[in-house]
C-alpha positions in Angstrom: -65.5 114.3 30.5 -68.3 115.3 32.8 -68.7 115.9 36.4 -70.9 117.8 39.0 -70.5 119.5 42.4 -72.9 120.8 45.2 -72.2 124.0 46.9 -72.2 123.7 50.7 -74.2 125.8 53.0 -72.7 128.8 54.6 -70.8 127.7 57.6 -72.1 130.4 59.8 -75.6 129.4 60.9 -75.1 125.6 59.8 -75.5 123.3 62.9 -72.9 120.8 63.5 -73.6 117.1 62.8 -71.7 113.9 63.0 -70.6 112.7 59.3 -68.4 109.5 60.4 -67.8 107.3 63.4 -65.0 104.9 64.8 -66.0 102.2 65.6 -68.8 102.6 63.0 -72.6 102.3 64.1 -73.3 98.9 65.2 -69.9 97.5 64.4 -69.0 94.3 66.2 -65.6 92.4 67.3 -64.3 95.8 68.4 -61.1 95.6 70.4 -60.9 96.4 74.1 -59.1 99.7 73.6 -61.0 101.2 70.7 -60.0 104.9 69.5 -63.4 106.2 69.7 -63.9 109.1 67.3 -66.8 111.0 65.9 -65.9 113.3 62.9 -68.3 116.5 62.5 -69.0 118.5 59.4 -67.2 121.6 60.7 -65.0 122.7 63.6 -66.1 122.5 67.2 -65.9 124.5 70.2 -64.0 122.1 72.7 -65.6 123.9 75.5 -69.0 122.9 74.6 -68.4 119.1 75.1 -68.3 118.9 79.0 -70.7 116.1 80.2 -72.6 116.3 76.9 -70.5 113.4 75.5 -71.4 110.1 77.2 -70.3 106.4 77.2 -72.5 103.6 78.6 -72.0 100.0 79.2 -75.3 98.7 78.2 -74.9 95.1 78.9 -74.1 95.8 82.6 -77.3 97.9 82.7 -76.4 101.4 81.3 -73.5 102.0 83.4 -71.6 105.2 82.8 -67.9 104.6 81.7 -65.4 107.2 83.0 -63.5 108.7 80.0 -61.4 111.6 78.7 -62.9 113.6 76.0 -60.9 116.0 73.4 -61.3 117.4 69.9 -58.7 116.4 67.3 -58.1 118.3 64.0 -60.6 120.8 64.8 -63.7 118.6 63.9 -63.1 115.2 65.5 -64.5 114.2 69.0 -62.1 111.7 70.6 -63.2 109.6 73.5 -60.6 107.7 75.6 -61.9 105.4 78.2 -60.0 105.4 81.6 -59.7 101.5 81.4 -59.9 98.8 78.8 -63.6 97.9 77.8 -65.0 94.5 78.8 -65.1 91.7 76.1 -68.5 90.6 74.5 -70.0 93.8 75.7 -72.3 96.5 74.1 -71.4 100.1 74.6 -73.4 103.1 73.8 -72.1 106.5 72.8 -74.3 109.9 73.2 -73.6 113.3 72.0 -75.7 116.3 72.7 -75.2 120.0 73.2 -72.0 120.1 71.0 -71.5 123.5 69.5 -69.2 124.7 66.6 -67.0 127.6 66.7 -69.6 130.2 66.0 -72.0 129.0 68.5 -74.4 126.9 66.5 -75.8 124.0 68.5 -76.1 120.3 67.3 -79.8 119.5 66.5 -80.9 117.0 69.0 -78.8 114.0 70.4 -76.7 111.8 68.1 -75.9 108.3 69.3 -74.6 104.9 68.2 -73.8 101.4 69.5 -71.0 99.2 69.1 -69.9 95.7 70.6 -66.5 94.3 71.7 -65.6 90.9 70.4 -66.4 87.7 72.4 -62.5 86.9 72.3 -61.4 90.5 72.1 -58.1 91.7 73.6 -56.4 95.0 74.2 -55.0 95.6 70.6 -51.3 96.9 70.7 -50.3 95.2 67.3 -49.6 97.5 64.4 -51.5 96.5 61.2 -49.8 95.1 58.3 -50.4 95.4 54.4 -51.0 91.8 53.1 -51.7 93.0 49.5 -51.2 95.9 47.4 -51.4 97.4 43.9 -49.6 98.3 41.7 -47.5 95.2 42.6 -43.8 96.0 43.4 -41.5 95.8 40.2 -44.4 96.0 37.9 -43.6 97.7 34.5 -46.0 99.5 31.7 -48.3 100.7 34.5 -50.9 103.1 33.2 -50.6 106.7 33.8 -53.6 106.7 35.9 -52.9 104.0 38.5 -55.4 103.2 41.3 -53.6 102.5 44.6 -55.1 99.6 46.6 -54.0 98.2 49.9 -55.4 95.3 51.9 -54.6 95.3 55.6 -54.7 92.3 58.1 -57.4 94.0 60.2 -60.0 96.8 60.0 -58.6 100.3 59.9 -59.9 103.6 61.1 -61.0 105.8 58.1 -61.0 108.7 60.2 -57.2 108.4 60.9 -56.5 109.1 57.1 -55.5 112.7 56.5 -56.8 113.0 53.0 -54.5 115.1 50.4 -55.9 117.6 48.1 -56.4 116.1 44.6 -57.1 112.7 45.9 -60.2 110.6 45.7 -60.3 108.0 48.7 -62.5 105.0 49.3 -62.7 102.2 51.7 -64.1 98.5 51.1 -64.4 95.1 52.8 -65.2 96.2 56.2 -62.6 99.0 56.1 -59.9 96.3 55.6 -59.0 97.8 52.1 -58.0 101.4 51.3 -58.4 102.6 47.7 -57.3 106.1 46.2 -56.4 107.7 42.9 -54.7 110.9 42.2 -56.5 113.5 39.8 -53.2 114.4 38.1 -51.8 111.6 35.8 -48.2 110.3 36.3 -45.4 111.0 34.0 -44.7 108.5 31.2 -41.9 106.0 31.3 -40.9 107.0 34.8 -40.3 105.1 38.0 -42.6 106.0 40.9 -42.5 104.8 44.7 -45.8 104.8 46.6 -45.8 104.3 50.4 -48.9 103.2 52.3 -50.4 106.3 53.8 -50.1 106.9 57.6 -53.3 105.3 58.9 -54.2 103.5 62.2 -56.4 100.6 63.1 -59.4 100.7 65.4 -57.2 100.8 68.5 -54.9 103.8 67.2 -52.0 101.7 66.2 -50.1 102.9 63.3 -49.8 100.8 60.0 -46.4 99.3 59.5 -44.6 101.3 56.8 -44.5 99.6 53.2 -43.6 100.9 49.8 -44.2 99.6 46.2 -42.0 100.8 43.4 -43.3 100.4 39.6 -42.7 102.0 36.1 -45.3 103.6 34.0 -45.9 103.2 30.3 -46.8 105.7 27.9 -50.5 106.5 28.3 -53.3 106.2 30.7 -55.2 102.8 30.9 -59.0 103.4 30.2 -59.7 99.7 29.0 -61.2 97.3 31.1 -59.8 93.8 31.3 -61.4 90.9 29.7 -61.1 87.0 30.2 -59.0 85.9 27.1 -58.7 82.2 27.9 -59.8 79.8 30.7 -59.4 76.2 32.0 -61.3 73.9 32.2 -63.1 74.5 28.8 -66.8 75.2 28.8 -68.9 71.9 29.3 -66.0 69.8 29.7 -65.4 66.8 31.8 -62.2 67.2 34.2 -60.5 65.3 37.0 -61.6 66.1 40.6 -58.2 67.4 41.2 -58.2 70.0 38.5 -57.3 73.7 39.0 -59.5 76.5 37.8 -57.8 79.2 36.0 -58.6 82.4 34.1 -56.2 84.4 31.9 -57.0 88.0 31.6 -56.2 90.2 28.6 -54.0 92.5 30.9 -52.4 92.5 34.3 -55.0 92.9 37.1 -55.2 94.4 40.5 -54.3 91.3 42.7 -56.2 92.9 45.6 -59.5 92.8 43.7 -59.1 89.1 43.2 -61.0 87.2 46.2 -63.7 84.8 46.9 -66.3 87.3 45.7 -64.8 88.3 42.3 -63.7 84.8 41.5 -65.7 81.8 42.6 -66.8 78.2 42.0 -70.2 76.8 42.9 -71.5 73.3 43.2 -74.5 73.3 40.8 -75.6 69.7 41.7 -75.5 70.7 45.4 -78.0 73.3 45.1 -75.7 75.9 44.1 -73.4 76.0 47.0 -70.5 78.2 46.8 -67.3 76.3 47.6 -64.5 77.3 49.8 -61.3 78.0 48.1 -58.5 80.5 47.6 -58.1 82.7 44.4 -54.7 84.0 43.7 -52.7 85.8 40.7 -49.7 84.3 39.1 -46.4 86.2 38.7 -47.4 87.2 35.2 -50.0 89.4 36.6 -52.7 87.9 34.1 -53.3 84.4 35.2 -55.9 83.9 38.1 -55.9 80.6 39.9 -58.6 79.3 42.1 -57.8 76.2 44.4 -60.5 74.4 46.5 -59.9 73.8 50.1 -61.2 70.3 49.7 -61.0 68.2 46.5 -64.1 68.5 44.1 -66.5 65.8 44.2 -67.0 63.1 41.5 -69.6 63.4 39.0 -70.7 66.9 39.9 -71.4 70.0 37.7 -69.6 73.1 38.7 -70.1 76.7 37.8 -67.2 79.3 37.4 -67.9 82.9 37.8 -65.8 85.9 37.6 -67.1 89.4 38.1 -65.4 92.7 39.4 -61.9 92.0 38.7 -60.2 95.1 37.9 -56.9 96.3 36.2 -54.2 98.2 37.9 -56.1 101.5 36.9 -59.3 100.4 38.5 -61.2 99.7 35.2 -63.7 96.9 36.2 -63.9 93.9 33.9 -67.2 92.4 32.9 -68.6 89.1 34.0 -67.7 85.8 32.9 -69.2 82.4 33.8 -69.1 78.7 32.6 -69.9 75.2 33.7 -67.7 72.1 33.8 -68.2 68.6 35.2 -65.9 66.3 37.2 -65.2 63.0 36.2 -65.8 59.7 38.4 -62.2 59.4 39.4 -59.1 61.2 40.3 -56.5 61.7 37.5 -53.2 60.6 38.8 -51.6 59.4 35.4 -49.5 61.6 33.2 -50.5 62.1 29.7 -48.8 59.8 27.0 -47.7 60.6 23.4 -49.7 58.6 21.0 -48.6 60.0 17.7 -46.1 62.5 16.1 -45.6 63.7 12.7 -41.8 63.5 12.8 -40.6 60.1 14.1 -37.4 59.0 16.0 -34.5 58.8 13.8 -36.2 60.4 10.6 -34.0 61.9 8.0 -34.7 64.2 5.2 -37.1 66.4 7.2 -38.2 69.5 5.3 -36.7 72.8 6.6 -40.3 74.1 7.3 -41.8 71.0 8.8 -44.8 71.3 10.9 -44.4 69.4 14.0 -47.6 68.1 15.6 -48.0 65.6 18.8 -51.1 63.9 19.8 -51.6 62.9 23.4 -54.1 60.4 24.9 -55.9 63.3 26.9 -56.3 67.1 27.0 -53.4 69.1 28.2 -52.9 72.1 30.3 -52.4 74.7 27.6 -50.6 77.1 30.1 -47.9 74.5 31.0 -44.4 76.2 31.2 -41.9 75.0 28.7 -44.4 72.8 27.0 -42.3 72.7 23.8 -38.5 72.5 23.6 -36.3 72.2 20.4 -32.6 71.1 20.6 -29.6 71.1 18.2 -26.9 68.7 19.3 -28.3 68.7 22.9 -28.4 72.6 23.0 -32.0 74.1 23.3 -32.6 76.8 20.8 
């Protein structure tokens, strides 16, 4: 283990300065009722705000917008417009003369722009979790899980009250929240993790959701790798084929997306195809399905990079080519030959049974082989 840290300046004599914004600087598609917040590096004097915090409608010609200004949690300036904002409009927030609690003055003026969406509305809907990790019901989870939530809309990072001993980050335009606890979990124990209290850009609280899982015996520090895949490298397959990867361990389903698992049309100037990536119930099998059928006689490239396991260990890169045939395959495979024929007797007790088909098979087909005795499956 190794780490580093930096000693902060003495708070006394240090000028207050913004460290985060909601909406973020130059953000677009903002709702008409945003919870405008500016976080500072130290506690502020609420009496210093006055007319020093301004909100302009720049699209209408730098018109001042009436608002109420307050300080939350000691260091967050909150701006609430008196009315809902206008759609498809740029706004400008300006802060000057802000002082901290010991009288230090902010250096100069700090400002940022944001723009409401063209079809934006007043947002009164609570954000929902659409994917999470560890998945509910999962077992043998490492003692060092990384909690990963994906929301159906961007969330306000400033609304999260961070706990001591927790490392937090955001991703995908603030639609994903990731965090890890510094202290490992107990082995062979059941845990329930609830999505932290957090709000969207308009201040609506997220709908409560929990995941329950059971830990294994040790931390997971080994990155997942691709152990098997279909189609095989440089093979020719039907245009209605499904691209799949099998990983060496269960993965974080939130980390599987169009960036970490993609298919590119090499023949068509390396154009990335539109499609959906998902994870099967086993937690290890990744499937990619195109929005439209693949083209005949084309070369494609499958790429996987950045898929993580439930503990956040990042898997390496994987890539391969395959080619589509000139027609769609709508005919089921046929058995051509078997080592044991119908009605055969005196078969050895240790017979090796082989079946040859007329075309390659999907090796991950469920219940590919059954063996029966007097009609009962064994």
